[in-house]
């Protein structure tokens, strides 16, 4: 095996270790993640295309790093201030997204998909946060309890999710950054045989994610 091949194999090994490190670190600063991704991409690119390949690989790697190394702390703090006292839970997920679980006491009245006044401050802060962080996209999922017909609950859950994305869109968040879906009475998080359980199941979940397209701009 000649020296050139050995060198490429060594670079590939380093790239692999960098990728592993990047994938295992959650909640670090985006710039750090991007830097590691760029280094990894450059190493892989060098194997296949020399200097030009390294440059291309660095760009692709930076995009990956921007996603896996996103720092949610400042956004978490802002949203926590707007949701204080509402019972909203904000948690970082294993896939790197930030989840807002907003209870029915805040979001919608029974059998309604009109946004309650108590929900508006939460959505206003979310709107501001997304405008200040163009790398973010939001996935909104509506849920109901098991009372009523499944088909009705499914439609209601979709309408509620679309009410949220419609609210955000009307206040300047681009439609391509928003998605809405409903799960109806599926995936309950509590016992539907109790009032407290049904209240917990009537919820809206919003997942915030960072995208490669915006993270590298």
mmCIF file of N, CA, C and O in Angstrom, residues 48-96:
data_model
loop_
_atom_site.group_PDB
_atom_site.id
_atom_site.type_symbol
_atom_site.label_atom_id
_atom_site.label_comp_id
_atom_site.label_asym_id
_atom_site.label_seq_id
_atom_site.Cartn_x
_atom_site.Cartn_y
_atom_site.Cartn_z
ATOM 1 N N UNK A 48 -11.414 12.373 -1.766
ATOM 2 C CA UNK A 48 -11.968 12.110 -3.087
ATOM 3 C C UNK A 48 -11.645 13.156 -4.134
ATOM 4 O O UNK A 48 -11.761 12.888 -5.318
ATOM 5 N N UNK A 49 -11.240 14.354 -3.697
ATOM 6 C CA UNK A 49 -11.035 15.363 -4.720
ATOM 7 C C UNK A 49 -9.933 16.351 -4.454
ATOM 8 O O UNK A 49 -9.956 17.443 -5.004
ATOM 9 N N UNK A 50 -9.001 16.038 -3.600
ATOM 10 C CA UNK A 50 -7.912 16.959 -3.354
ATOM 11 C C UNK A 50 -8.402 18.260 -2.759
ATOM 12 O O UNK A 50 -9.358 18.294 -2.001
ATOM 13 N N UNK A 51 -7.757 19.381 -3.135
ATOM 14 C CA UNK A 51 -8.099 20.676 -2.558
ATOM 15 C C UNK A 51 -9.518 21.096 -2.862
ATOM 16 O O UNK A 51 -10.238 21.592 -2.006
ATOM 17 N N UNK A 52 -9.955 20.887 -4.123
ATOM 18 C CA UNK A 52 -11.318 21.262 -4.492
ATOM 19 C C UNK A 52 -12.327 20.434 -3.714
ATOM 20 O O UNK A 52 -13.331 20.943 -3.222
ATOM 21 N N UNK A 53 -12.051 19.133 -3.579
ATOM 22 C CA UNK A 53 -12.946 18.265 -2.825
ATOM 23 C C UNK A 53 -13.015 18.683 -1.374
ATOM 24 O O UNK A 53 -14.061 18.614 -0.741
ATOM 25 N N UNK A 54 -11.885 19.142 -0.833
ATOM 26 C CA UNK A 54 -11.871 19.583 0.564
ATOM 27 C C UNK A 54 -12.767 20.792 0.754
ATOM 28 O O UNK A 54 -13.490 20.896 1.738
ATOM 29 N N UNK A 55 -12.727 21.722 -0.201
ATOM 30 C CA UNK A 55 -13.566 22.912 -0.089
ATOM 31 C C UNK A 55 -15.038 22.561 -0.143
ATOM 32 O O UNK A 55 -15.857 23.075 0.623
ATOM 33 N N UNK A 56 -15.404 21.675 -1.088
ATOM 34 C CA UNK A 56 -16.804 21.257 -1.200
ATOM 35 C C UNK A 56 -17.224 20.511 0.053
ATOM 36 O O UNK A 56 -18.299 20.737 0.603
ATOM 37 N N UNK A 57 -16.379 19.606 0.509
ATOM 38 C CA UNK A 57 -16.695 18.836 1.705
ATOM 39 C C UNK A 57 -16.854 19.720 2.925
ATOM 40 O O UNK A 57 -17.699 19.473 3.780
ATOM 41 N N UNK A 58 -16.052 20.765 3.021
ATOM 42 C CA UNK A 58 -16.149 21.673 4.163
ATOM 43 C C UNK A 58 -17.501 22.356 4.203
ATOM 44 O O UNK A 58 -18.106 22.517 5.253
ATOM 45 N N UNK A 59 -18.012 22.753 3.021
ATOM 46 C CA UNK A 59 -19.320 23.389 2.971
ATOM 47 C C UNK A 59 -20.418 22.447 3.414
ATOM 48 O O UNK A 59 -21.287 22.800 4.202
ATOM 49 N N UNK A 60 -20.392 21.216 2.919
ATOM 50 C CA UNK A 60 -21.408 20.233 3.303
ATOM 51 C C UNK A 60 -21.296 19.899 4.774
ATOM 52 O O UNK A 60 -22.294 19.770 5.477
ATOM 53 N N UNK A 61 -20.073 19.763 5.257
ATOM 54 C CA UNK A 61 -19.878 19.435 6.665
ATOM 55 C C UNK A 61 -20.343 20.544 7.578
ATOM 56 O O UNK A 61 -20.872 20.297 8.652
ATOM 57 N N UNK A 62 -20.162 21.783 7.161
ATOM 58 C CA UNK A 62 -20.613 22.911 7.973
ATOM 59 C C UNK A 62 -22.116 22.881 8.146
ATOM 60 O O UNK A 62 -22.645 23.202 9.202
ATOM 61 N N UNK A 63 -22.831 22.493 7.079
ATOM 62 C CA UNK A 63 -24.291 22.415 7.176
ATOM 63 C C UNK A 63 -24.701 21.372 8.192
ATOM 64 O O UNK A 63 -25.584 21.584 9.014
ATOM 65 N N UNK A 64 -24.036 20.218 8.149
ATOM 66 C CA UNK A 64 -24.347 19.167 9.112
ATOM 67 C C UNK A 64 -24.041 19.633 10.521
ATOM 68 O O UNK A 64 -24.830 19.461 11.452
ATOM 69 N N UNK A 65 -22.896 20.276 10.697
ATOM 70 C CA UNK A 65 -22.530 20.763 12.018
ATOM 71 C C UNK A 65 -23.509 21.776 12.554
ATOM 72 O O UNK A 65 -23.800 21.805 13.741
ATOM 73 N N UNK A 66 -24.050 22.624 11.667
ATOM 74 C CA UNK A 66 -25.011 23.616 12.099
ATOM 75 C C UNK A 66 -26.262 23.002 12.688
ATOM 76 O O UNK A 66 -26.881 23.577 13.565
ATOM 77 N N UNK A 67 -26.640 21.825 12.219
ATOM 78 C CA UNK A 67 -27.838 21.160 12.723
ATOM 79 C C UNK A 67 -27.555 20.456 14.039
ATOM 80 O O UNK A 67 -28.266 20.629 15.020
ATOM 81 N N UNK A 68 -26.500 19.676 14.064
ATOM 82 C CA UNK A 68 -26.267 18.833 15.236
ATOM 83 C C UNK A 68 -25.728 19.609 16.430
ATOM 84 O O UNK A 68 -25.824 19.147 17.554
ATOM 85 N N UNK A 69 -25.182 20.805 16.190
ATOM 86 C CA UNK A 69 -24.594 21.544 17.289
ATOM 87 C C UNK A 69 -25.381 22.769 17.707
ATOM 88 O O UNK A 69 -24.787 23.731 18.163
ATOM 89 N N UNK A 70 -26.702 22.744 17.547
ATOM 90 C CA UNK A 70 -27.478 23.952 17.807
ATOM 91 C C UNK A 70 -27.627 24.203 19.309
ATOM 92 O O UNK A 70 -27.906 23.292 20.083
ATOM 93 N N UNK A 71 -27.466 25.455 19.704
ATOM 94 C CA UNK A 71 -27.579 25.839 21.108
ATOM 95 C C UNK A 71 -28.972 26.432 21.365
ATOM 96 O O UNK A 71 -29.296 27.507 20.890
ATOM 97 N N UNK A 72 -29.799 25.725 22.140
ATOM 98 C CA UNK A 72 -31.168 26.136 22.391
ATOM 99 C C UNK A 72 -31.310 27.010 23.641
ATOM 100 O O UNK A 72 -32.416 27.474 23.927
ATOM 101 N N UNK A 73 -30.270 27.253 24.384
ATOM 102 C CA UNK A 73 -30.415 27.857 25.704
ATOM 103 C C UNK A 73 -31.083 29.230 25.663
ATOM 104 O O UNK A 73 -32.018 29.502 26.419
ATOM 105 N N UNK A 74 -30.615 30.123 24.793
ATOM 106 C CA UNK A 74 -31.185 31.468 24.736
ATOM 107 C C UNK A 74 -32.649 31.424 24.307
ATOM 108 O O UNK A 74 -33.493 32.150 24.856
ATOM 109 N N UNK A 75 -32.964 30.572 23.338
ATOM 110 C CA UNK A 75 -34.342 30.441 22.877
ATOM 111 C C UNK A 75 -35.213 29.840 23.969
ATOM 112 O O UNK A 75 -36.343 30.279 24.203
ATOM 113 N N UNK A 76 -34.697 28.847 24.658
ATOM 114 C CA UNK A 76 -35.417 28.228 25.773
ATOM 115 C C UNK A 76 -35.762 29.284 26.825
ATOM 116 O O UNK A 76 -36.890 29.335 27.337
ATOM 117 N N UNK A 77 -34.791 30.141 27.135
ATOM 118 C CA UNK A 77 -35.004 31.171 28.154
ATOM 119 C C UNK A 77 -36.092 32.169 27.740
ATOM 120 O O UNK A 77 -36.944 32.565 28.552
ATOM 121 N N UNK A 78 -36.066 32.588 26.478
ATOM 122 C CA UNK A 78 -37.066 33.533 25.997
ATOM 123 C C UNK A 78 -38.466 32.933 26.046
ATOM 124 O O UNK A 78 -39.426 33.572 26.493
ATOM 125 N N UNK A 79 -38.586 31.713 25.568
ATOM 126 C CA UNK A 79 -39.897 31.069 25.539
ATOM 127 C C UNK A 79 -40.391 30.760 26.951
ATOM 128 O O UNK A 79 -41.592 30.828 27.220
ATOM 129 N N UNK A 80 -39.481 30.437 27.849
ATOM 130 C CA UNK A 80 -39.868 30.162 29.231
ATOM 131 C C UNK A 80 -40.478 31.397 29.878
ATOM 132 O O UNK A 80 -41.429 31.294 30.672
ATOM 133 N N UNK A 81 -39.951 32.568 29.540
ATOM 134 C CA UNK A 81 -40.492 33.795 30.097
ATOM 135 C C UNK A 81 -41.923 34.042 29.656
ATOM 136 O O UNK A 81 -42.769 34.467 30.439
ATOM 137 N N UNK A 82 -42.206 33.727 28.376
ATOM 138 C CA UNK A 82 -43.544 33.956 27.843
ATOM 139 C C UNK A 82 -44.539 32.903 28.307
ATOM 140 O O UNK A 82 -45.745 33.165 28.324
ATOM 141 N N UNK A 83 -44.054 31.730 28.666
ATOM 142 C CA UNK A 83 -44.952 30.640 29.037
ATOM 143 C C UNK A 83 -45.054 30.435 30.547
ATOM 144 O O UNK A 83 -45.753 29.526 31.004
ATOM 145 N N UNK A 84 -44.376 31.272 31.318
ATOM 146 C CA UNK A 84 -44.379 31.114 32.770
ATOM 147 C C UNK A 84 -45.802 31.157 33.324
ATOM 148 O O UNK A 84 -46.591 32.037 33.011
ATOM 149 N N UNK A 85 -46.141 30.162 34.133
ATOM 150 C CA UNK A 85 -47.457 30.103 34.744
ATOM 151 C C UNK A 85 -48.530 29.490 33.876
ATOM 152 O O UNK A 85 -49.688 29.387 34.296
ATOM 153 N N UNK A 86 -48.175 29.056 32.650
ATOM 154 C CA UNK A 86 -49.169 28.477 31.742
ATOM 155 C C UNK A 86 -49.197 26.951 31.791
ATOM 156 O O UNK A 86 -50.092 26.336 31.226
ATOM 157 N N UNK A 87 -48.208 26.364 32.437
ATOM 158 C CA UNK A 87 -48.120 24.905 32.447
ATOM 159 C C UNK A 87 -47.429 24.329 31.229
ATOM 160 O O UNK A 87 -47.347 23.106 31.069
ATOM 161 N N UNK A 88 -46.912 25.201 30.379
ATOM 162 C CA UNK A 88 -46.196 24.744 29.182
ATOM 163 C C UNK A 88 -44.868 24.100 29.566
ATOM 164 O O UNK A 88 -44.126 24.634 30.393
ATOM 165 N N UNK A 89 -44.591 22.968 28.966
ATOM 166 C CA UNK A 89 -43.325 22.275 29.183
ATOM 167 C C UNK A 89 -42.430 22.484 27.962
ATOM 168 O O UNK A 89 -42.868 22.282 26.824
ATOM 169 N N UNK A 90 -41.185 22.873 28.204
ATOM 170 C CA UNK A 90 -40.221 23.080 27.121
ATOM 171 C C UNK A 90 -39.038 22.151 27.359
ATOM 172 O O UNK A 90 -38.347 22.270 28.369
ATOM 173 N N UNK A 91 -38.824 21.230 26.427
ATOM 174 C CA UNK A 91 -37.766 20.227 26.616
ATOM 175 C C UNK A 91 -37.001 19.999 25.315
ATOM 176 O O UNK A 91 -37.585 20.011 24.226
ATOM 177 N N UNK A 92 -35.706 19.784 25.435
ATOM 178 C CA UNK A 92 -34.905 19.424 24.277
ATOM 179 C C UNK A 92 -35.041 17.927 24.042
ATOM 180 O O UNK A 92 -34.967 17.128 24.971
ATOM 181 N N UNK A 93 -35.240 17.554 22.789
ATOM 182 C CA UNK A 93 -35.511 16.166 22.415
ATOM 183 C C UNK A 93 -34.240 15.449 21.953
ATOM 184 O O UNK A 93 -33.254 16.084 21.568
ATOM 185 N N UNK A 94 -34.259 14.115 21.994
ATOM 186 C CA UNK A 94 -33.080 13.352 21.560
ATOM 187 C C UNK A 94 -32.654 13.644 20.122
ATOM 188 O O UNK A 94 -31.475 13.519 19.787
ATOM 189 N N UNK A 95 -33.606 14.045 19.261
ATOM 190 C CA UNK A 95 -33.245 14.325 17.872
ATOM 191 C C UNK A 95 -32.684 15.733 17.680
ATOM 192 O O UNK A 95 -32.390 16.142 16.558
ATOM 193 N N UNK A 96 -32.544 16.494 18.783
ATOM 194 C CA UNK A 96 -31.973 17.832 18.688
ATOM 195 C C UNK A 96 -32.992 18.942 18.558
ATOM 196 O O UNK A 96 -32.625 20.112 18.516
#
